[in-house]
CSV table of N, CA and C in Angstrom, one decimal:
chain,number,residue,atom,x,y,z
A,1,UNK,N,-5.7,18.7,8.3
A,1,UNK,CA,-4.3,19.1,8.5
A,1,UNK,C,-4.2,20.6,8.4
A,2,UNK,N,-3.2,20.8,9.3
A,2,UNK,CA,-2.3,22.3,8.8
A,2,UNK,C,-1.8,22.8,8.2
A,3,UNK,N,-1.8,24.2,7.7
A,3,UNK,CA,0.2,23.9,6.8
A,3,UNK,C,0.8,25.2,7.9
A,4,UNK,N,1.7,24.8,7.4
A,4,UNK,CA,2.5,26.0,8.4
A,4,UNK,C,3.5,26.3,7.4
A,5,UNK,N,4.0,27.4,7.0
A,5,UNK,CA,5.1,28.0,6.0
A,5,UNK,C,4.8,26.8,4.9
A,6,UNK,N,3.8,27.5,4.2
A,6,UNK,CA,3.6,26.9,2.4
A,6,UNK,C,4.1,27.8,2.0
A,7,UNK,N,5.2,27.1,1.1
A,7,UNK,CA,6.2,27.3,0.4
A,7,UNK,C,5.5,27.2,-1.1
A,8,UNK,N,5.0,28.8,-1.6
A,8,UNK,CA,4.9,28.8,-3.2
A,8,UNK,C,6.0,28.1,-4.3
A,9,UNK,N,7.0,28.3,-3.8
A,9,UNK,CA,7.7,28.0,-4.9
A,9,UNK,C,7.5,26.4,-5.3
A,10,UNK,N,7.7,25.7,-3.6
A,10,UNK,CA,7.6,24.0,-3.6
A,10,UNK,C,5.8,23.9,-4.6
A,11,UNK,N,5.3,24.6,-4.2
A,11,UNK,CA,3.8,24.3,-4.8
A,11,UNK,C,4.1,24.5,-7.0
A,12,UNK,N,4.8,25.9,-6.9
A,12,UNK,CA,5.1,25.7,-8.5
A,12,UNK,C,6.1,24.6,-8.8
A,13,UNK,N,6.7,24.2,-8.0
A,13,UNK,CA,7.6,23.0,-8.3
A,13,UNK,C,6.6,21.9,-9.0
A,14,UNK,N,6.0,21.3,-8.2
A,14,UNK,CA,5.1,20.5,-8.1
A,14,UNK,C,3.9,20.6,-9.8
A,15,UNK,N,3.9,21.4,-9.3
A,15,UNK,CA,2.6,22.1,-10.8
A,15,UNK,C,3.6,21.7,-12.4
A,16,UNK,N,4.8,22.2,-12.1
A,16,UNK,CA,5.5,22.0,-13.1
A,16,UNK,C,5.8,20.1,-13.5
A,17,UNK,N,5.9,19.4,-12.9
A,17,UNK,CA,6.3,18.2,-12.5
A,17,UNK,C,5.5,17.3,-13.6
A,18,UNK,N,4.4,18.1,-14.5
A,18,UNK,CA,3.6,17.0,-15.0
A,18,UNK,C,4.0,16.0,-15.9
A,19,UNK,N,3.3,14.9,-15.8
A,19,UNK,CA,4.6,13.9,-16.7
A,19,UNK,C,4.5,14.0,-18.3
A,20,UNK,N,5.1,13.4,-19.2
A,20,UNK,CA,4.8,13.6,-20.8
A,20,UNK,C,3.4,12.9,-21.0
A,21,UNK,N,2.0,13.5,-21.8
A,21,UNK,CA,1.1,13.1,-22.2
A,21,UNK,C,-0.2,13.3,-21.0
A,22,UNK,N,0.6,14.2,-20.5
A,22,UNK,CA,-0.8,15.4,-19.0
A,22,UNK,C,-0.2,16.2,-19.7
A,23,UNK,N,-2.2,16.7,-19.7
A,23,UNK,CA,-2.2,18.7,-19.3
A,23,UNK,C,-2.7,18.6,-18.1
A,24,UNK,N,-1.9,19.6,-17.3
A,24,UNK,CA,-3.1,20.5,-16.5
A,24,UNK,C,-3.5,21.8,-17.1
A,25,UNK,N,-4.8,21.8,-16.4
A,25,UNK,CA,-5.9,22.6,-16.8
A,25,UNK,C,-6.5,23.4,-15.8
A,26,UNK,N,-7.1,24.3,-15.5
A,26,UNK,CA,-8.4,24.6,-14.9
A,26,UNK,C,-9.3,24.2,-15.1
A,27,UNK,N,-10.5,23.8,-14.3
A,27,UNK,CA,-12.0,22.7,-15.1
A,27,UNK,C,-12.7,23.9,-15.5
A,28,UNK,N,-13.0,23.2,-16.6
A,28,UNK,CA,-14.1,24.5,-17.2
A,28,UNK,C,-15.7,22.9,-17.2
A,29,UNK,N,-16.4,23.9,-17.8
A,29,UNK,CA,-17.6,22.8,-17.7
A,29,UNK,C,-17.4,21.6,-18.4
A,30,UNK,N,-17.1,21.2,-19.6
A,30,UNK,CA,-16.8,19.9,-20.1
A,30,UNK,C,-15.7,19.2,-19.2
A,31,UNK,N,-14.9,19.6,-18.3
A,31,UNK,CA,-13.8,19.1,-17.6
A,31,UNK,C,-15.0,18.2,-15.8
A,32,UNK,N,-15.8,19.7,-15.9
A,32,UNK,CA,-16.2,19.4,-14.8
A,32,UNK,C,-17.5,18.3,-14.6
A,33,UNK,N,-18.1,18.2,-15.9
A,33,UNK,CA,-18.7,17.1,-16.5
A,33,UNK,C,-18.6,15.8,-16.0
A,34,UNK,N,-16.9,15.7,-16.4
A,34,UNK,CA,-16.5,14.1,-16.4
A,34,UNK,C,-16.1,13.6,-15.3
A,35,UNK,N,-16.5,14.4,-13.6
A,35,UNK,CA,-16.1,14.2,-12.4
A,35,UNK,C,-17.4,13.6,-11.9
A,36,UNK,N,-17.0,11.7,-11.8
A,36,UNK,CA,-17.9,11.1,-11.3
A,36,UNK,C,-17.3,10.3,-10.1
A,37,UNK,N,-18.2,9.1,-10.2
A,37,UNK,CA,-18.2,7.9,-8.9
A,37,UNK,C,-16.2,7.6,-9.3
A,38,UNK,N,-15.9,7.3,-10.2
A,38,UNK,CA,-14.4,7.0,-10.0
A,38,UNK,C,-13.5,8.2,-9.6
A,39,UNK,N,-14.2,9.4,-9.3
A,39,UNK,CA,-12.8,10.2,-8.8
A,39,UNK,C,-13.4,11.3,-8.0
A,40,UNK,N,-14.0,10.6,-6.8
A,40,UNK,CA,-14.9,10.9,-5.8
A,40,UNK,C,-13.7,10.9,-4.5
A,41,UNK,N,-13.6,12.3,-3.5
A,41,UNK,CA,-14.7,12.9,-3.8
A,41,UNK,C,-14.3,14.1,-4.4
A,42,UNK,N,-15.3,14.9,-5.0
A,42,UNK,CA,-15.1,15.8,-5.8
A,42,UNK,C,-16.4,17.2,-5.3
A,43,UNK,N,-16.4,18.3,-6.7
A,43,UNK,CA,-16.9,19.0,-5.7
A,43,UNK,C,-18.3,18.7,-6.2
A,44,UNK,N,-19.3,17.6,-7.1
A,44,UNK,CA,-20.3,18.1,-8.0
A,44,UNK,C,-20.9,17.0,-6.6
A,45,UNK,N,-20.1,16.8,-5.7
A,45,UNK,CA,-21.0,16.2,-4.5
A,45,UNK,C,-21.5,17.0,-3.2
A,46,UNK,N,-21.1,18.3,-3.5
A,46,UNK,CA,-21.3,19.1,-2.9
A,46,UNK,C,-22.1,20.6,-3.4
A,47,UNK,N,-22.2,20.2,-4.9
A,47,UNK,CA,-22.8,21.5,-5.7
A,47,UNK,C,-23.8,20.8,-6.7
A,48,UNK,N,-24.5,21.4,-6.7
A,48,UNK,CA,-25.7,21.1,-7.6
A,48,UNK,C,-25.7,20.7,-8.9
A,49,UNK,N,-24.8,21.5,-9.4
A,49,UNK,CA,-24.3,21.0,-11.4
A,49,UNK,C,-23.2,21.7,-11.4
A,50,UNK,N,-22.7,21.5,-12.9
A,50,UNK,CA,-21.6,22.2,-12.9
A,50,UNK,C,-21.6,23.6,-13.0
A,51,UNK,N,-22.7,23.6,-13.6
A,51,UNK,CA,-23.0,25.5,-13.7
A,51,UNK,C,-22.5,26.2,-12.6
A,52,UNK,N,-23.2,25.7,-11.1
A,52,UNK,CA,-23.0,26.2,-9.6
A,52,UNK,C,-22.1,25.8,-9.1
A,53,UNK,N,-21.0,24.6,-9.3
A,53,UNK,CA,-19.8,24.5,-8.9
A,53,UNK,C,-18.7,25.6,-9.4
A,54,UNK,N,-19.1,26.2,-11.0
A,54,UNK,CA,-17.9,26.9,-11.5
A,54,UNK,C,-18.4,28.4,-11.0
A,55,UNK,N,-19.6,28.5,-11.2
A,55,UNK,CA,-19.7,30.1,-10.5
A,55,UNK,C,-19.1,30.2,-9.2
A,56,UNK,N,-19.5,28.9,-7.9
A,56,UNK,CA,-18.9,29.4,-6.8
A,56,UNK,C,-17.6,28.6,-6.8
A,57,UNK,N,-17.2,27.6,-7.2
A,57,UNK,CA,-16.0,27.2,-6.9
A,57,UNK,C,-15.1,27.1,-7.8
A,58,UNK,N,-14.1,26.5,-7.8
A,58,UNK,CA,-13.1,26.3,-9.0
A,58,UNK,C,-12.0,25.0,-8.9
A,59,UNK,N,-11.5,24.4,-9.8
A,59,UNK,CA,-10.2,23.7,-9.4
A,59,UNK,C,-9.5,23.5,-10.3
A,60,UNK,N,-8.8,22.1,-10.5
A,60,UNK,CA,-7.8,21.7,-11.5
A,60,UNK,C,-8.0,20.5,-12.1
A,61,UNK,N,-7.2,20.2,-13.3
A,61,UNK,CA,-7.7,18.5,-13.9
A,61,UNK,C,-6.2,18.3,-14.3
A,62,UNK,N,-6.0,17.0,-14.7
A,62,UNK,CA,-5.0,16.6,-15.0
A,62,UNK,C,-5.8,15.7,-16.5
A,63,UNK,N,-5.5,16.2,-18.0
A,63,UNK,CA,-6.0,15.7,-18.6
A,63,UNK,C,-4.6,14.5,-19.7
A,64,UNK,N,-5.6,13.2,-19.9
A,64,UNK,CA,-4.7,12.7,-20.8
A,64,UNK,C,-5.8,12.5,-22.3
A,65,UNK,N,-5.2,13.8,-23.1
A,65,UNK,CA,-6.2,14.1,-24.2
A,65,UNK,C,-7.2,14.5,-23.8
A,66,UNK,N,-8.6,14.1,-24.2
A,66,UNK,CA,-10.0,15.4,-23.7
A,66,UNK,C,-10.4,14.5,-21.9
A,67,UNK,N,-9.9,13.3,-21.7
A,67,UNK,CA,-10.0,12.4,-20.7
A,67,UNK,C,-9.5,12.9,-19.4
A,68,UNK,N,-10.7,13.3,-18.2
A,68,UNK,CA,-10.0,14.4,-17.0
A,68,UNK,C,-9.7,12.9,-16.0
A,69,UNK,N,-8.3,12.7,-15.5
A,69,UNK,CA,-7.8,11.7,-15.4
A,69,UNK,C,-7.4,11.7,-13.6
A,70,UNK,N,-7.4,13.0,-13.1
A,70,UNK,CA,-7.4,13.6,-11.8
A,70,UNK,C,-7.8,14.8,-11.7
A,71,UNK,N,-8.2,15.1,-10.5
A,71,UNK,CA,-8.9,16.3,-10.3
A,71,UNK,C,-8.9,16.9,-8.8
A,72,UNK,N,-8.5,18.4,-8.4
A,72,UNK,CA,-8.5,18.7,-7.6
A,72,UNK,C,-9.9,19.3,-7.1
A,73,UNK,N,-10.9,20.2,-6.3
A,73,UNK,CA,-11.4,20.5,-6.2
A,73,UNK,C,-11.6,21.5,-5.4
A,74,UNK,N,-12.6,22.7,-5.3
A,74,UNK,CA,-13.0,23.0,-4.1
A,74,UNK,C,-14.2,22.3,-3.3
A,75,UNK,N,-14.4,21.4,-2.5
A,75,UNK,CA,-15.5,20.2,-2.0
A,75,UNK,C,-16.5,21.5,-1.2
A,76,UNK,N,-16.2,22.6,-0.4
A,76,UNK,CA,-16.5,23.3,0.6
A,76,UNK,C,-15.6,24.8,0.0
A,77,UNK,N,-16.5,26.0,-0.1
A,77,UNK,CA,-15.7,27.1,-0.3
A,77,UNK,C,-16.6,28.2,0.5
A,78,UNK,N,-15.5,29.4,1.5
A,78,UNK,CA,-16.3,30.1,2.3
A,78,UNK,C,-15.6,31.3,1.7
A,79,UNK,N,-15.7,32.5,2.5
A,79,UNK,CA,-15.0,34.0,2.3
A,79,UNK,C,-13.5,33.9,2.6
A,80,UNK,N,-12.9,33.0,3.1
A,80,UNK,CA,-11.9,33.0,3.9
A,80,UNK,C,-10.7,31.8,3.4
A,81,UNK,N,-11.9,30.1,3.6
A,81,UNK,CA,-10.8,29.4,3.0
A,81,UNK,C,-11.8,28.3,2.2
A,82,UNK,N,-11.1,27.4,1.6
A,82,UNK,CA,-11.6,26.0,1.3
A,82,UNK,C,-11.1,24.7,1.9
A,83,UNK,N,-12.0,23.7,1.7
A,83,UNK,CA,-11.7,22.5,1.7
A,83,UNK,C,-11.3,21.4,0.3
A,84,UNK,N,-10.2,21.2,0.5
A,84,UNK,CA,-9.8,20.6,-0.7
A,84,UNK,C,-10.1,19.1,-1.2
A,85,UNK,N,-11.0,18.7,-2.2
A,85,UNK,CA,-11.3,17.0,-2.7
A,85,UNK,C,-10.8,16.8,-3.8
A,86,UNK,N,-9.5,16.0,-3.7
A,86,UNK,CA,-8.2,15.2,-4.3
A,86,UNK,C,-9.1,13.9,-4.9
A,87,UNK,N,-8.8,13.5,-6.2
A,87,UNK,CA,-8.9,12.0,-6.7
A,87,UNK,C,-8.5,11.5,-7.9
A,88,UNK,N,-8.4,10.5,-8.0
A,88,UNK,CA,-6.9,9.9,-9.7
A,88,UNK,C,-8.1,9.2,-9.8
A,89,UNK,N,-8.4,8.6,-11.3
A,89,UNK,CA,-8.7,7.8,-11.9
A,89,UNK,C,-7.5,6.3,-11.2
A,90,UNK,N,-7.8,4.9,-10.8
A,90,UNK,CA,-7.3,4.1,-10.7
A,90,UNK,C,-6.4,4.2,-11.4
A,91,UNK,N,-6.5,4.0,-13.0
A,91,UNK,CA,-5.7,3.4,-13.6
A,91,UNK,C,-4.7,4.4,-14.1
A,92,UNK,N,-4.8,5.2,-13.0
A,92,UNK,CA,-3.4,6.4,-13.0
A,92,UNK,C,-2.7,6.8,-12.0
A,93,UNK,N,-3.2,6.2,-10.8
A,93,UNK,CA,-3.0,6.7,-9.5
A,93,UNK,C,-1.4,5.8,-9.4
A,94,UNK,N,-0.6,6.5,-8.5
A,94,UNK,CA,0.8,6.6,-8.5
A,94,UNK,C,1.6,6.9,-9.3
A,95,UNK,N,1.7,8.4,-10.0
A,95,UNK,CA,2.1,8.3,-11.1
A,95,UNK,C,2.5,10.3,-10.8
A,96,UNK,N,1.5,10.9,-9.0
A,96,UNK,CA,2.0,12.3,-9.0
A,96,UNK,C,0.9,12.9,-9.3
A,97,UNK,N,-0.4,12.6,-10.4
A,97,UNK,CA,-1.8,13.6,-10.7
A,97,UNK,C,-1.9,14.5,-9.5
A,98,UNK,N,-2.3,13.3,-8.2
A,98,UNK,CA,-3.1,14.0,-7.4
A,98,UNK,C,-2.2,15.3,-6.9
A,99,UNK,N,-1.1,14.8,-6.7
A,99,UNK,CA,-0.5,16.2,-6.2
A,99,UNK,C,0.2,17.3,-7.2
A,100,UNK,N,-0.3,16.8,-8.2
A,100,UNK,CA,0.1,17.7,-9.2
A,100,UNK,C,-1.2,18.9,-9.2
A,101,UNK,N,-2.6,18.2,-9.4
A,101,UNK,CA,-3.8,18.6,-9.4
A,101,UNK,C,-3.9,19.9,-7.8
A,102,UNK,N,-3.4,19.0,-6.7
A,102,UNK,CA,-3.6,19.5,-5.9
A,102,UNK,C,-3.1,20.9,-4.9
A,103,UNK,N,-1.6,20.8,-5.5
A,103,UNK,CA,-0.7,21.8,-5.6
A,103,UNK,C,-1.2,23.2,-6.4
A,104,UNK,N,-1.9,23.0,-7.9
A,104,UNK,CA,-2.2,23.9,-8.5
A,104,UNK,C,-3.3,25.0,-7.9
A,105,UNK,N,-4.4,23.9,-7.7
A,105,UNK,CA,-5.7,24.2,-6.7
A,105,UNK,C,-5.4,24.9,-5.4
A,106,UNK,N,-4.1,24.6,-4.5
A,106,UNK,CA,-3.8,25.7,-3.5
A,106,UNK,C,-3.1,26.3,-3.8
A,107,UNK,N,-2.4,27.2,-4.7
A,107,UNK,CA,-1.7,28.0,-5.3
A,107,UNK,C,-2.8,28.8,-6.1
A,108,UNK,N,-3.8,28.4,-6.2
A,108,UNK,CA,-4.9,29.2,-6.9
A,108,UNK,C,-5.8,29.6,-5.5
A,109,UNK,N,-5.7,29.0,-4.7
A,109,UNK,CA,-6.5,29.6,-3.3
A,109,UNK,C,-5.6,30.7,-2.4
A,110,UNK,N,-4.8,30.6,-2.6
A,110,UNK,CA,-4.1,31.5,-2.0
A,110,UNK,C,-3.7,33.0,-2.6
A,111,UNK,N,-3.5,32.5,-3.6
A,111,UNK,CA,-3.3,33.5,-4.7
A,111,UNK,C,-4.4,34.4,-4.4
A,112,UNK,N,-5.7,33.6,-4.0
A,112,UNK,CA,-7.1,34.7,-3.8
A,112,UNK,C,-7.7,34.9,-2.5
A,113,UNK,N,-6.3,34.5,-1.6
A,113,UNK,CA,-6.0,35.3,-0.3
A,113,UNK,C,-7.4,34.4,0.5
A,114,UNK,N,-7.3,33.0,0.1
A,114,UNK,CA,-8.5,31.7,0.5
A,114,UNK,C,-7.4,30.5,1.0
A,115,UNK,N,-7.8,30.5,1.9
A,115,UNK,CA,-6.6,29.3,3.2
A,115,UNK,C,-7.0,27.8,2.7
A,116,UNK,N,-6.0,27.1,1.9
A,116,UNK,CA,-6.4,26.0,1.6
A,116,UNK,C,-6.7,25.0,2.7
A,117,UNK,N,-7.7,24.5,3.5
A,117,UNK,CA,-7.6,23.3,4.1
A,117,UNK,C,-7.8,21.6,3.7
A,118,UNK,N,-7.4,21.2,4.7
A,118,UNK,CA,-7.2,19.3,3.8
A,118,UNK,C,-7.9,18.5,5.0
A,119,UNK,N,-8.9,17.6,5.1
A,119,UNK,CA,-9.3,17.2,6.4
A,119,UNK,C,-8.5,15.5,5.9
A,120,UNK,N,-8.1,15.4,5.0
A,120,UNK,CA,-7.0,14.6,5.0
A,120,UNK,C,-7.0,13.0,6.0
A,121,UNK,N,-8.6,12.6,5.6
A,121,UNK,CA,-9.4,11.3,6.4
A,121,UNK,C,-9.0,10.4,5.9
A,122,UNK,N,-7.6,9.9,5.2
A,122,UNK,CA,-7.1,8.8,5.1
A,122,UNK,C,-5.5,8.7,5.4
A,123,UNK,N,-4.7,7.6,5.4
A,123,UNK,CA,-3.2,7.7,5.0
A,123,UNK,C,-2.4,8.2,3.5
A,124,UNK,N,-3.7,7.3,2.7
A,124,UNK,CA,-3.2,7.9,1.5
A,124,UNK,C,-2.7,9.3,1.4
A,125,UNK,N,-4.4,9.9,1.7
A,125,UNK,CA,-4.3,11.6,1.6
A,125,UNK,C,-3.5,12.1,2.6
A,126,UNK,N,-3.1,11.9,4.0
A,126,UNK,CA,-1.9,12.6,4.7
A,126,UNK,C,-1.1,12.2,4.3
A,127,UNK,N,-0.5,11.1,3.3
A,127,UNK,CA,1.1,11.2,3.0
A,127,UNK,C,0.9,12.4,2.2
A,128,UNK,N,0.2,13.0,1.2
A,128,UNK,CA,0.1,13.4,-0.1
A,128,UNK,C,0.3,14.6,0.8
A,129,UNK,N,-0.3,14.8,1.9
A,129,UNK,CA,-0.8,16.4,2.8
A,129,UNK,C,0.7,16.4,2.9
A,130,UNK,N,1.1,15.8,3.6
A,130,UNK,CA,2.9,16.0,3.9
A,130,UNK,C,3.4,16.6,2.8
A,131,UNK,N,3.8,15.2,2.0
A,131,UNK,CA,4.2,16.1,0.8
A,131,UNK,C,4.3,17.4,0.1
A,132,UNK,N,3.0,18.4,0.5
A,132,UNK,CA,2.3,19.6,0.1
A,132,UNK,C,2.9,20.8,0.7
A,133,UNK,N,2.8,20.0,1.9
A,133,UNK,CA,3.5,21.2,3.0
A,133,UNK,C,3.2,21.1,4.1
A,134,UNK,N,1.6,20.4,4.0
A,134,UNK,CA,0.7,20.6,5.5
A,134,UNK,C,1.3,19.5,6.6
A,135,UNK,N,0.9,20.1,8.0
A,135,UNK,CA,1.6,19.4,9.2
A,135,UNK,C,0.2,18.7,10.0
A,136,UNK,N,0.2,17.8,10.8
A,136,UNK,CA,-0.7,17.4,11.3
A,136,UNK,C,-1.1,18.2,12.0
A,137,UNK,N,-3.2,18.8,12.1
A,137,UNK,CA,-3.4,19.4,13.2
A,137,UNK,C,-4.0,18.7,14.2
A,138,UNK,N,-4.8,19.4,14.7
A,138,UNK,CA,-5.9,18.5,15.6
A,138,UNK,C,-6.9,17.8,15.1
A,139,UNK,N,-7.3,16.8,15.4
A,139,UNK,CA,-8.2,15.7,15.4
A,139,UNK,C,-9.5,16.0,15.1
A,140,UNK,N,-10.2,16.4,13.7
A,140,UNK,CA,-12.1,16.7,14.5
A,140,UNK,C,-12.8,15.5,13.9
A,141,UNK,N,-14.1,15.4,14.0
A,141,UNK,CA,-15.2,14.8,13.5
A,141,UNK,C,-15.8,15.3,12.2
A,142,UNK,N,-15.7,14.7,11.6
A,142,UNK,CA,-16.3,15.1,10.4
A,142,UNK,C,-17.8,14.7,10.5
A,143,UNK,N,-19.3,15.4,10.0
A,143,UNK,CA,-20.9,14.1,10.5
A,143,UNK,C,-21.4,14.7,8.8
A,144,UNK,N,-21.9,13.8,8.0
A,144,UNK,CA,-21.9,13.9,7.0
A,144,UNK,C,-23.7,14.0,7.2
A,145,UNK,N,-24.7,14.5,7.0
A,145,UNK,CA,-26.4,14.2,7.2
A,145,UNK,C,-26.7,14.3,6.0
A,146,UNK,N,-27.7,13.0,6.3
A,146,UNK,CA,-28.0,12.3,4.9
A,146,UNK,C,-29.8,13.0,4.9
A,147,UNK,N,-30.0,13.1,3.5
A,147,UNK,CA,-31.8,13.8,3.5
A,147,UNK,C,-31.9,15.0,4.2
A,148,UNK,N,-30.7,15.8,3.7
A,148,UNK,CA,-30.9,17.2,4.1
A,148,UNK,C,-30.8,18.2,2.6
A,149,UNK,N,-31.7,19.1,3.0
A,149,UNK,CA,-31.8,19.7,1.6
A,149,UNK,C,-30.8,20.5,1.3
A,150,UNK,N,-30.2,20.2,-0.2
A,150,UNK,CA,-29.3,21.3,-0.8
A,150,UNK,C,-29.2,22.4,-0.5
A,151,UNK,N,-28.2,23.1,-1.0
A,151,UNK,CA,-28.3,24.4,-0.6
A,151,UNK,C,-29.0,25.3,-2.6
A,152,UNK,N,-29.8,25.9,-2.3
A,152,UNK,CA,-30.6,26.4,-3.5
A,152,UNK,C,-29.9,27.7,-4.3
A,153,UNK,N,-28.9,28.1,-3.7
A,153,UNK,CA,-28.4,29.2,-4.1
A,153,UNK,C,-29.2,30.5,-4.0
C-alpha cells in the first residue's frame, strides 16, 4: 500500500486511543523476546536475535502487564524506508492493538525521515492500512526463498 498525506496528528490520535489495562511501549529486549509463532509476522523472522533486531531495527508493543500482547515491527529496514509487521495475540485481536502498535511504529519512522511501507497481503491488514492513512498502490509479488543464508551482519 501507499499513503498519500499521512496525517501526524490522525497517527497521534490513534497512539493515544489505548484502552484501560495497555501500555504501549517501545520493545526493548525483554519485550522483543516474547515475539513468537502467535504474533507472526514479526521482525525476529527477519533478524537473527534480539540483539540485531534492536541495534538495526525498532518498534512498538502493546503490553497487558509484563505480557507483549501486540506488536508492531520493523520486518525489513533500509536508509530510506521500512516495511512494517503488524500482529495481536488472538485473544486480543479486535479490540485496536494492532493499530494502536502500528500507528506508533510509523510515527517513529517518519519522525527519522524513514517512509513507512505496508505490503498489506491480506484484507484484514488493508482494512487496518485504510484506517492508517495508506491508499491502495500497485500490485507486486512478494518470493519469499527458503535455505538462503542470513544476512551475518
Amino acid at each position: 500500500m501507499l499513503f498519500r498525506s499521512l496525517r501526524m496528528s490522525h497517527l497521534e490520535a490513534i497512539t493515544e486511543s489505548i484502552p484501560p489495562g495497555i501500555r504501549l511501549s517501545e520493545l526493548d529486549y525483554e519485550m522483543a523476546k516474547q515475539l513468537d509463532t502467535e504474533l507472526e509476522p514479526h521482525a525476529m523472522q527477519s533478524f537473527e536475535n534480539a540483539d540485531q533486531f534492536l541495534q538495526l531495527g525498532f518498534g512498538y508493543g502493546a503490553l497487558e502487564g509484563k505480557n507483549l500482547v501486540s506488536a508492531a515491527t520493523t520486518y525489513a529496514i533500509s536508509h530510506t524506508q521500512i516495511e512494517l509487521a503488524i500482529a495481536t495475540r488472538p485473544s486480543h485481536r479486535r479490540r485496536g492493538l494492532g493499530r494502536i502498535v502500528a500507528a506508533a511504529l510509523m510515527r517513529r519512522s517518519i519522525e527519522a525521515g524513514l517512509t513507512p511501507e505496508w505490503t498489506a497481503a491480506n484484507p484484514t491488514s488493508q482494512g487496518m492500512a485504510r484506517a492508517l492513512g495508506y491508499r491502495p498502490g500497485p500490485i507486486c509479488d512478494v518470493v519469499i526463498l527458503n535455505d538462503t543464508p542470513k544476512w551475518d551482519g
